[in-house]
mmCIF file of C-alpha atoms and ligand atoms in Angstrom:
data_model
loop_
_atom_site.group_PDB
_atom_site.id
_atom_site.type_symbol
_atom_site.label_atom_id
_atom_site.label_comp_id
_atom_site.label_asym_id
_atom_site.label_seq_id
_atom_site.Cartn_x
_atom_site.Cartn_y
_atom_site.Cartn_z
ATOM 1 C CA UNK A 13 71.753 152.698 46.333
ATOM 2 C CA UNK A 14 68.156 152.389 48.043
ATOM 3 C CA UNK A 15 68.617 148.601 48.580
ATOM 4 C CA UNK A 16 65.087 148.621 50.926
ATOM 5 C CA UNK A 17 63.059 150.192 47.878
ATOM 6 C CA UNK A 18 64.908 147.730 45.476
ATOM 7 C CA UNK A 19 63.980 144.973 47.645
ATOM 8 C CA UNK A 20 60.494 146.022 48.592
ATOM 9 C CA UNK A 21 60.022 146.415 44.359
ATOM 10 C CA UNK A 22 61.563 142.928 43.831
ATOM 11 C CA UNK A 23 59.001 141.464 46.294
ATOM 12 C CA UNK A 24 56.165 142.640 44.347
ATOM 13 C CA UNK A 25 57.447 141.804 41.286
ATOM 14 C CA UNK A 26 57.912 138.136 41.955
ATOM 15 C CA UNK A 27 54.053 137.795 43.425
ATOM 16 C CA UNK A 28 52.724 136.172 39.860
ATOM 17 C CA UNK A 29 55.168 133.836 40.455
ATOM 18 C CA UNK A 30 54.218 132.185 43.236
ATOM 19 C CA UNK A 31 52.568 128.816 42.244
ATOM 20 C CA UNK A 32 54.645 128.436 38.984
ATOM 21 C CA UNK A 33 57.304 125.967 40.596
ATOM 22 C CA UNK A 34 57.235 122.999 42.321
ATOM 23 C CA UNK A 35 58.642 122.373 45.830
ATOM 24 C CA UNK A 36 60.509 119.425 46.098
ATOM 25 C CA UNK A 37 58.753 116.178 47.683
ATOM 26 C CA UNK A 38 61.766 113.723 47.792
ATOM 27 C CA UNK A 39 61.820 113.844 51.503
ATOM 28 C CA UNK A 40 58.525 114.548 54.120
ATOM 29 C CA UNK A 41 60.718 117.728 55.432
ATOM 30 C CA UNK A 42 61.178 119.782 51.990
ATOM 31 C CA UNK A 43 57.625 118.888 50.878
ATOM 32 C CA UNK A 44 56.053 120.210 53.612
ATOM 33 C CA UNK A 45 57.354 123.612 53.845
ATOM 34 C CA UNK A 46 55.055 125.995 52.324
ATOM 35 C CA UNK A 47 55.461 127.335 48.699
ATOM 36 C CA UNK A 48 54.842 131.015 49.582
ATOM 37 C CA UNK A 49 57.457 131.567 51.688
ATOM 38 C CA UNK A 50 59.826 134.501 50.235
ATOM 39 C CA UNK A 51 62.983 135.996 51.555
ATOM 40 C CA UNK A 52 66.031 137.823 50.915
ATOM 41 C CA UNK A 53 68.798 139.767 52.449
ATOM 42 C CA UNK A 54 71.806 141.575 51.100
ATOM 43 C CA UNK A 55 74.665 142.587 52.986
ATOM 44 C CA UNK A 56 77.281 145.350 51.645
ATOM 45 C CA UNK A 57 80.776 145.183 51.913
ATOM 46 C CA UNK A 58 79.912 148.527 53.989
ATOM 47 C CA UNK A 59 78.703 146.757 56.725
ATOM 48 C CA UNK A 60 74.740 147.561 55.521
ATOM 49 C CA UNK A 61 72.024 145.415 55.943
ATOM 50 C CA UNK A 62 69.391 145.006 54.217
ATOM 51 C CA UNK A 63 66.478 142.217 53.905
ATOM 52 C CA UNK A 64 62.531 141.255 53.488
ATOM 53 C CA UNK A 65 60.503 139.213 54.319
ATOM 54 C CA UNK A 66 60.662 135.734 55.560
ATOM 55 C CA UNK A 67 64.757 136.158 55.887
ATOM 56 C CA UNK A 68 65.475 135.251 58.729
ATOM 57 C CA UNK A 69 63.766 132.808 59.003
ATOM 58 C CA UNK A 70 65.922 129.247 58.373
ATOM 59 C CA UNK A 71 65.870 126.416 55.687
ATOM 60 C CA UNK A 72 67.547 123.293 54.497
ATOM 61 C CA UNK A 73 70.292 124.929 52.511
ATOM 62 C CA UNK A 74 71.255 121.582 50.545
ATOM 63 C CA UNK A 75 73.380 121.833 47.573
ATOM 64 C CA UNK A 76 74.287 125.601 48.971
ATOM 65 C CA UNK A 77 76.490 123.714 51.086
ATOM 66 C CA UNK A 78 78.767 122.778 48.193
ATOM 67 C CA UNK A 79 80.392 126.072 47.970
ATOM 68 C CA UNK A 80 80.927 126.256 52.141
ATOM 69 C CA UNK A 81 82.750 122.589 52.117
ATOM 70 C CA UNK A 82 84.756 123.208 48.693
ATOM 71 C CA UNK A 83 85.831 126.282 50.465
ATOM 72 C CA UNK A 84 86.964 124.496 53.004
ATOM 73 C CA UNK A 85 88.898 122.026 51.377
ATOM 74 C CA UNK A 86 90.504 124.346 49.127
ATOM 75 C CA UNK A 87 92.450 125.336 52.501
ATOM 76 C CA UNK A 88 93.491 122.224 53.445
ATOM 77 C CA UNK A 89 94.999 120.697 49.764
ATOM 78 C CA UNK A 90 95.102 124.318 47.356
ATOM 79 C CA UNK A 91 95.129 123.347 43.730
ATOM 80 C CA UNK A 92 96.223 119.596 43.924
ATOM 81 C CA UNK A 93 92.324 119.063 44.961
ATOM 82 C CA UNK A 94 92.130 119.380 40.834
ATOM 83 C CA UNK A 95 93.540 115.983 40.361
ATOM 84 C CA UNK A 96 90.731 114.631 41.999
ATOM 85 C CA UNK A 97 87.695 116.718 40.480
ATOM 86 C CA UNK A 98 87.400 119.162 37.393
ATOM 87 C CA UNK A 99 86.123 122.475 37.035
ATOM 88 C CA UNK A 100 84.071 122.770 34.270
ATOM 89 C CA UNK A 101 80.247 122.857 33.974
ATOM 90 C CA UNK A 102 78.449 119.849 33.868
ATOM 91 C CA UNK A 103 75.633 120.184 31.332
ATOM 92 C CA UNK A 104 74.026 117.275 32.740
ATOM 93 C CA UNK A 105 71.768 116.827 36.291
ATOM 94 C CA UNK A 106 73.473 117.159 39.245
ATOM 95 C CA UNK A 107 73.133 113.330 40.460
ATOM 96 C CA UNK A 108 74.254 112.146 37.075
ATOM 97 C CA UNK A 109 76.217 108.562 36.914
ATOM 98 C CA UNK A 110 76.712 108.131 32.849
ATOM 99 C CA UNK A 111 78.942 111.221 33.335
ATOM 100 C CA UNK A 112 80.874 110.004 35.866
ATOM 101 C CA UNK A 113 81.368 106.592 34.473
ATOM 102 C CA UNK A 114 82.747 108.267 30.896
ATOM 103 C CA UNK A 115 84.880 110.593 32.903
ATOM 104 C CA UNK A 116 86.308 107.632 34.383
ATOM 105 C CA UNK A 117 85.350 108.740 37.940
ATOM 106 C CA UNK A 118 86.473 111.809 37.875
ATOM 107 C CA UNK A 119 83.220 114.135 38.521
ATOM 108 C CA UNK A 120 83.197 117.317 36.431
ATOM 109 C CA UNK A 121 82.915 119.525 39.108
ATOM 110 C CA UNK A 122 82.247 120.476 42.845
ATOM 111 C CA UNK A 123 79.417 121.407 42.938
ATOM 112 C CA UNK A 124 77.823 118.904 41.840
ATOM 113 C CA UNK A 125 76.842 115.633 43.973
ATOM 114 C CA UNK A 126 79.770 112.970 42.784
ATOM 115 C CA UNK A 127 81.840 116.392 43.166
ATOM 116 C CA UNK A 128 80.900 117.082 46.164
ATOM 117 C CA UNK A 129 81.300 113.620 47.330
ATOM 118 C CA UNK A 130 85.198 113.748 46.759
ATOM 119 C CA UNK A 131 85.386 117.131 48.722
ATOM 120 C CA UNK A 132 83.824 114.858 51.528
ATOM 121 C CA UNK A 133 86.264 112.944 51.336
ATOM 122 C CA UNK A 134 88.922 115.438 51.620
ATOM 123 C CA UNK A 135 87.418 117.025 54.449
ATOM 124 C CA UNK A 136 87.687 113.568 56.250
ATOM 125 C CA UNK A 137 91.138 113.187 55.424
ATOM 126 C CA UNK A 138 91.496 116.718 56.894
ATOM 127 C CA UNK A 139 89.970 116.551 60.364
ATOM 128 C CA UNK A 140 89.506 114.757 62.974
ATOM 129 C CA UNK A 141 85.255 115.147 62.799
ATOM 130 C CA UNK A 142 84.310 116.364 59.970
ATOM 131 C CA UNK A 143 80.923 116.915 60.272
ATOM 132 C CA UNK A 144 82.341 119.499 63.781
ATOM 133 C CA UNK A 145 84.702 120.803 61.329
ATOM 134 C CA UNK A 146 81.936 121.804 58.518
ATOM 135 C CA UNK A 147 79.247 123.267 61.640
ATOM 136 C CA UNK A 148 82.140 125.716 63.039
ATOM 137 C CA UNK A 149 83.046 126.609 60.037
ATOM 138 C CA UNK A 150 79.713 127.711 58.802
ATOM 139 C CA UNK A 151 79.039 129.068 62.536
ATOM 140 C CA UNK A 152 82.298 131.481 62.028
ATOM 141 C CA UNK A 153 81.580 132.532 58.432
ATOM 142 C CA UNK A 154 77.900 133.437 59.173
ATOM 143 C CA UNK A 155 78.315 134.552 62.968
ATOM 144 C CA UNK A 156 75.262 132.447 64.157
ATOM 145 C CA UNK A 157 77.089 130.110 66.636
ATOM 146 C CA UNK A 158 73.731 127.998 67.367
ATOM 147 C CA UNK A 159 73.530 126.583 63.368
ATOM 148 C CA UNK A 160 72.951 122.927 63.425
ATOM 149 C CA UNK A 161 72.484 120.021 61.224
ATOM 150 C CA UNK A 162 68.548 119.272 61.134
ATOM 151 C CA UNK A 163 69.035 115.366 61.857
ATOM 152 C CA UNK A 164 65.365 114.647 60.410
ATOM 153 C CA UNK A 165 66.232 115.790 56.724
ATOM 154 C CA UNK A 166 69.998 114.265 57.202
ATOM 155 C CA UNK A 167 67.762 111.059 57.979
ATOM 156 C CA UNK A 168 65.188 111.143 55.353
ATOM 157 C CA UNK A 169 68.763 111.689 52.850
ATOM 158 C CA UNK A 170 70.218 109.044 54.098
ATOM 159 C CA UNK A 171 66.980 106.893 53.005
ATOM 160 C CA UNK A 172 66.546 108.198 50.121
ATOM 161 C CA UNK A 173 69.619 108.577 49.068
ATOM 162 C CA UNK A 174 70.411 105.453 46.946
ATOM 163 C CA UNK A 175 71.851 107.638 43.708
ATOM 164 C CA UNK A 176 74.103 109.358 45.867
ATOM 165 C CA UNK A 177 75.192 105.764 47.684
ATOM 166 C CA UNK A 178 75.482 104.340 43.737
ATOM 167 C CA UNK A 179 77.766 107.718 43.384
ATOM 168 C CA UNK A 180 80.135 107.334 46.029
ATOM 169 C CA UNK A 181 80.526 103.572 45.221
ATOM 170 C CA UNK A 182 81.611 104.447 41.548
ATOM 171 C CA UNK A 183 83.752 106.673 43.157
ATOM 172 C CA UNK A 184 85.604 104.607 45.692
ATOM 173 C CA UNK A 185 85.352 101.572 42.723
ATOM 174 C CA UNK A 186 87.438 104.180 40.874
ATOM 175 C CA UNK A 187 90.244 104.932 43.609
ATOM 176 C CA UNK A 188 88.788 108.439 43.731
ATOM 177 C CA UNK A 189 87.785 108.169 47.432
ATOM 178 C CA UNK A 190 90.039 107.795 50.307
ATOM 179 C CA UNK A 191 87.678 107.175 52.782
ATOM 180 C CA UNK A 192 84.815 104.540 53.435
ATOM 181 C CA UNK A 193 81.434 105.305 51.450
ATOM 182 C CA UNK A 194 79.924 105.068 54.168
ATOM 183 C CA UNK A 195 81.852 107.715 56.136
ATOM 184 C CA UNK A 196 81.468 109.949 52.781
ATOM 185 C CA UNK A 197 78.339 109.627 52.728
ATOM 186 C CA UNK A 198 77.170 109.864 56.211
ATOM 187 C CA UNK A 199 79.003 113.598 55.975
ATOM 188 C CA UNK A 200 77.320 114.576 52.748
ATOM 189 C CA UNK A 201 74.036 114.003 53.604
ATOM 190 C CA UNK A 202 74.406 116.135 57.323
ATOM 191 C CA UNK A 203 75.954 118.982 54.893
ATOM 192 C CA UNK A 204 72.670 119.082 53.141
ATOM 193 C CA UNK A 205 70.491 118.990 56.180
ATOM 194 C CA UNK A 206 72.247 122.234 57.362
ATOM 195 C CA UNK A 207 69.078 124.939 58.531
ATOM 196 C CA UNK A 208 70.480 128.722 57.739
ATOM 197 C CA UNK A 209 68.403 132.127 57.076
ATOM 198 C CA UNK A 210 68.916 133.927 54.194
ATOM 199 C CA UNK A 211 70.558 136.324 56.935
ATOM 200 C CA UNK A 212 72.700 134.315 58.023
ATOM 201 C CA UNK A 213 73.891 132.847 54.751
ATOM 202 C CA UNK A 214 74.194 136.303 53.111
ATOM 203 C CA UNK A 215 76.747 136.752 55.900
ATOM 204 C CA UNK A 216 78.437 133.781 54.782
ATOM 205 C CA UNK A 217 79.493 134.760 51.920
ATOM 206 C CA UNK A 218 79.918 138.368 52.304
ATOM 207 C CA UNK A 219 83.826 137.658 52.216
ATOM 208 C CA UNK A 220 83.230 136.193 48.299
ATOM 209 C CA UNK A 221 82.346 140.072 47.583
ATOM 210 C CA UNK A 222 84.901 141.901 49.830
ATOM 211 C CA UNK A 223 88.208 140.155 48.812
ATOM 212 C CA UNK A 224 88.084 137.266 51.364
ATOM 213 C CA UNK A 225 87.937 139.435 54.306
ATOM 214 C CA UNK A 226 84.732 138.537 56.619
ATOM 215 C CA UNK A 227 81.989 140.868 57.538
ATOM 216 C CA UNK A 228 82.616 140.737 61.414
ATOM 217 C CA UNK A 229 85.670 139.584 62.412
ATOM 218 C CA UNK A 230 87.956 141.766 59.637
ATOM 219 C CA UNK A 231 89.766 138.785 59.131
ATOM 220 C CA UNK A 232 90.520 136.693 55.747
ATOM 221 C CA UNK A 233 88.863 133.864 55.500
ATOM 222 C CA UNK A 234 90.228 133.182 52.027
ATOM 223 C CA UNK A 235 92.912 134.962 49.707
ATOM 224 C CA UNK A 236 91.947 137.043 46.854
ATOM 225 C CA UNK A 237 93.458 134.526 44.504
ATOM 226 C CA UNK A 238 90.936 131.579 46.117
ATOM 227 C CA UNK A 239 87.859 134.023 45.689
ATOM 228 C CA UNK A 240 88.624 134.599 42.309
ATOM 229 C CA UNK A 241 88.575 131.073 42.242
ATOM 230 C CA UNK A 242 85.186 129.772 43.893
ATOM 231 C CA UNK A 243 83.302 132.848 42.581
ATOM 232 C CA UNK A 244 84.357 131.222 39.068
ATOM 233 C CA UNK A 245 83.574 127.943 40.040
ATOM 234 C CA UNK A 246 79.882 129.483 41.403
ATOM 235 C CA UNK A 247 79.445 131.506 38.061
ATOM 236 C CA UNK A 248 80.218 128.638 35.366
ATOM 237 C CA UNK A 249 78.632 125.388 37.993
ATOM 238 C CA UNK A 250 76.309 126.868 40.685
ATOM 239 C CA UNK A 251 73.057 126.749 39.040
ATOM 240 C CA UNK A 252 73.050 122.520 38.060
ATOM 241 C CA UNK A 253 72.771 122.453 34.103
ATOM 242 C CA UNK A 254 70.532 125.689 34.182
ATOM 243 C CA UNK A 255 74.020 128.261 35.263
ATOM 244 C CA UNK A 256 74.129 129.576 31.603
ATOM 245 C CA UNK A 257 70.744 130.680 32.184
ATOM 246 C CA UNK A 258 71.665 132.039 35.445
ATOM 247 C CA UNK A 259 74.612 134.192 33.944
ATOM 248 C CA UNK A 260 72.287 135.429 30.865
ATOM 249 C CA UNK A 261 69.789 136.631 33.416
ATOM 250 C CA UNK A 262 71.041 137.269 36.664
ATOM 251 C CA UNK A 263 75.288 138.254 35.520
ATOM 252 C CA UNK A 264 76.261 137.278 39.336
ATOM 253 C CA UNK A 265 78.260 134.406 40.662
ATOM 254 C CA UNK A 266 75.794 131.851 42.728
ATOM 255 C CA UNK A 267 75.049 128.454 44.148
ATOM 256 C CA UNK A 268 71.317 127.151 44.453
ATOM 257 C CA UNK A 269 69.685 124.412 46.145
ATOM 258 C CA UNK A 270 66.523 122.073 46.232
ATOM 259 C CA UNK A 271 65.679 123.938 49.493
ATOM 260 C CA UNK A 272 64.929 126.701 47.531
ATOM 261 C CA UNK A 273 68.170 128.972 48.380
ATOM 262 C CA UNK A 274 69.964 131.071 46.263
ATOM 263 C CA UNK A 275 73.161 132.954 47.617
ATOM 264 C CA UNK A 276 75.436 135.160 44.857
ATOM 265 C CA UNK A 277 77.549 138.475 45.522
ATOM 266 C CA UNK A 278 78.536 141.014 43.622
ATOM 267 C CA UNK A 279 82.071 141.533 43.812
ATOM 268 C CA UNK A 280 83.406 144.499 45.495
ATOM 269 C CA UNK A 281 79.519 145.407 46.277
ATOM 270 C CA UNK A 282 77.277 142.742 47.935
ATOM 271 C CA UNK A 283 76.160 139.472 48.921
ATOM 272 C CA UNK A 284 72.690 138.254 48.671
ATOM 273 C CA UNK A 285 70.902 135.509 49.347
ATOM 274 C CA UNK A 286 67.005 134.530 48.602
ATOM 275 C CA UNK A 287 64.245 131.715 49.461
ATOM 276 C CA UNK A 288 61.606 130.330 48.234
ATOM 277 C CA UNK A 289 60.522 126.697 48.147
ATOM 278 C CA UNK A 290 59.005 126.397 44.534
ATOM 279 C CA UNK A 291 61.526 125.095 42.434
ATOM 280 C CA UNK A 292 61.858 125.255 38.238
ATOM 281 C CA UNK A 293 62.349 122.187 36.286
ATOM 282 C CA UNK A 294 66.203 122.507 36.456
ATOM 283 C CA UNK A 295 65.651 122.371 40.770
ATOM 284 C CA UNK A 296 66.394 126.449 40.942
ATOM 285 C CA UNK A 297 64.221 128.533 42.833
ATOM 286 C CA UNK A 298 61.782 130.119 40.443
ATOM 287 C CA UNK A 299 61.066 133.325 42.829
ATOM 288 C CA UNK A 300 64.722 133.398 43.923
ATOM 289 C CA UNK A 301 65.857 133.285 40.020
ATOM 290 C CA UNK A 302 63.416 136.056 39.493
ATOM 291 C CA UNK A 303 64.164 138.014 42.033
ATOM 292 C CA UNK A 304 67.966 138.315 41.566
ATOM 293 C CA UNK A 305 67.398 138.800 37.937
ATOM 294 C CA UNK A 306 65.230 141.784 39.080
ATOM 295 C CA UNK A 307 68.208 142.675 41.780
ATOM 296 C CA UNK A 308 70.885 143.133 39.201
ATOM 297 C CA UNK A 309 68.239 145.000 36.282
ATOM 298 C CA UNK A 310 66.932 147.486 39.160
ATOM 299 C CA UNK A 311 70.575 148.357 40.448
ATOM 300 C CA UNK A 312 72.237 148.236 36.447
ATOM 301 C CA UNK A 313 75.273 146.491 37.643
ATOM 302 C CA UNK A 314 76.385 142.758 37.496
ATOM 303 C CA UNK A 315 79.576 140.984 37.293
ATOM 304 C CA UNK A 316 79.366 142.020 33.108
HETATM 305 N N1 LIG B 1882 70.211 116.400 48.931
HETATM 306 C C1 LIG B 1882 69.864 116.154 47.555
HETATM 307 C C2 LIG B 1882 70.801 115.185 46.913
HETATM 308 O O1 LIG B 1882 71.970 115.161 47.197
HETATM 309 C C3 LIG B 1882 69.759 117.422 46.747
HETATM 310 C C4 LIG B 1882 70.813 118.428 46.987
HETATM 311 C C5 LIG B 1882 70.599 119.665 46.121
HETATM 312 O O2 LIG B 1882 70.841 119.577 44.907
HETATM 313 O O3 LIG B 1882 70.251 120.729 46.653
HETATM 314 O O4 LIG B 1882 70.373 114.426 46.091
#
C-alpha cells in the first residue's frame, strides 16, 4: 500500500474543511492554537512509517488519554474494574451528570469523564504516584522519554473544571471512589494536559493493531484477549455520543479529544493518529474525522 500518496491525497482532500469547526475556547491554551494546523502519521505493524504534515509536532491530547489510563488499570484489577464502571456507549455528552445520577453512580463507560474519573481512582489505589505512573507509561508505549504534563492547561482544568469537580463528588457521594476528590481529580486533569505528536501517539498504540506486542521493544504490553477488549471499548465509546457516526464512516476503532486528536488502528495493519484543532459540534475533530474516513475509503479496508 502507497501510504505517502494516500496521505498526501487525504491532505488535499480535507483543505475545504478547514474553517468548518470550531476550536475549543474553554481554556486560554486550546483556544489559542491555530485552526489550520493538520497532521497525521501511521505506523504499520511492519515497522513503516509514514506521516504529513504538522505530525510531529505536539498537542494537548485530552480525552485521548482515556484509553492510555484504562489501559493501565485494566493491568492492575482485570475484569473486576467492571463492577465499578460499564461498558456500553453513552449516548449522552461526555461530562453528563443526569446519567450518572440515574445510573446510580455508576458511569456508563471509560471513556467518558465520570468514567474516567473512577479509573483515576484505580490508578491511585495502584501506585504509589500516579501521575509518575501514567508519564512512564505513556513515555514506554510511545518511546519519547521527554513527554510531560503541560502544567498551564492542567491549571486552566483545574479552574475550569467545576463539572468534572460536581462529577467526582457524585461519585465519591456514591461509594464509587476510593480515593479523595481531590486526589482524583488533581490526576485527571494532568492526564488531559498531556502534550504528544501524532508521531508519537501513533506509536502508542501501535500494539492495539499488532496483538499487544509494542513497536520497539517486541514486548507485550497487553494480551490479545485485553486488546480485543479496549479496541471494543474504543469502537462502541471513543467518539463521545458521535462513535456511531464514527463506525458508519470511518469502520476503525478510535478515541478523540477536544485537542483535536484522533488515534484508531486497524487491526493486524496500522495505527494512525491525526490533528487538527477545529472541532464538530459533538467535540471530534472535523479534519481528523474526514481524513480517516478518507484513510479507510482510499485503502478499501476497515475493521468491517
Ligand atoms: N478536559 C476536558 C474535560 O474533562 C475535555 C476532555 C476531552 O473531552 O477531551 O472536561
Amino acid at each position: 500500500m502507497d501510504f505517502d500518496q494516500i496521505l498526501l491525497e487525504i491532505s488535499r482532500y480535507v483543505q475545504p474543511l478547514f474553517g468548518k469547526g470550531k476550536v475549543a475556547d474553554y481554556i486560554p491554551a486550546l483556544s489559542a492554537v491555530p485552526g489550520t494546523k493538520f497532521g497525521m502519521a501511521l505506523h504499520t505493524v511492519g515497522g513503516e512509517t509514514f506521516q504529513i504534515g504538522d505530525a510531529e509536532e505536539r498537542f494537548s491530547i485530552q480525552s485521548i488519554s482515556k484509553l492510555f489510563t484504562l489501559s493501565l488499570a485494566m493491568g492492575f484489577v482485570g475484569e473486576e474494574l467492571w463492577r465499578r464502571v460499564g461498558r456500553e456507549p453513552s449516548g449522552n455528552p461526555f461530562n453528563s451528570l443526569v446519567q450518572l445520577e440515574y445510573e446510580h453512580g455508576i458511569p456508563r463507560n471509560p471513556m467518558i469523564n465520570a468514567g474516567a474519573l473512577v479509573i483515576c481512582d484505580v490508578l491511585l489505589s495502584h501506585t504509589k504516584d500516579a501521575r509518575q505512573a501514567v508519564l512512564d507509561y505513556m513515555r514506554v508505549l510511545s518511546g519519547a522519554h521527554d513527554i510531560v504534563f503541560d502544567a498551564a492547561i492542567a491549571r486552566s482544568e483545574a479552574d475550569t473544571g467545576y463539572i468534572n469537580l460536581a462529577l467526582a463528588n457524585f461519585l465519591k457521594g456514591n461509594g464509587n471512589l476510593e480515593n479523595d476528590v481531590e486526589a482524583v481529580l488533581d490526576l485527571y486533569f494532568h492526564q488531559c494536559s498531556l502534550v504528544m505528536s501524532c508521531s508519537e501517539l501513533s506509536r502508542a498504540v501501535l500494539h492495539l493493531a499488532n496483538g499487544g506486542v509494542s513497536w520497539h521493544l517486541s514486548e507485550t504490553i497487553l494480551t490479545p484477549g485485553q486488546v480485543k477488549r479496549l479496541n471494543a471499548v474504543m469502537l462502541t465509546c471513543g467518539l463521545y455520543d458521535a462513535v456511531g457516526e464514527f463506525a458508519y464512516r470511518v469502520g476503525l476503532p478510535g478515541k478523540s479529544g477536544v485537542g483535536g486528536g484522533i488515534v484508531a488502528v486497524m487491526p493486524r495493519e496500522y495505527s494512525v493518529a491525526v490533528w487538527s484543532p477545529e472541532l464538530d459540534a459533538f467535540g471530534n475533530s472535523m479534519v481528523g474525522g474526514a481524513a480517516l474516513e478518507y484513510l479507510t475509503t482510499l485503502t478499501g479496508r476497515s475493521v468491517f
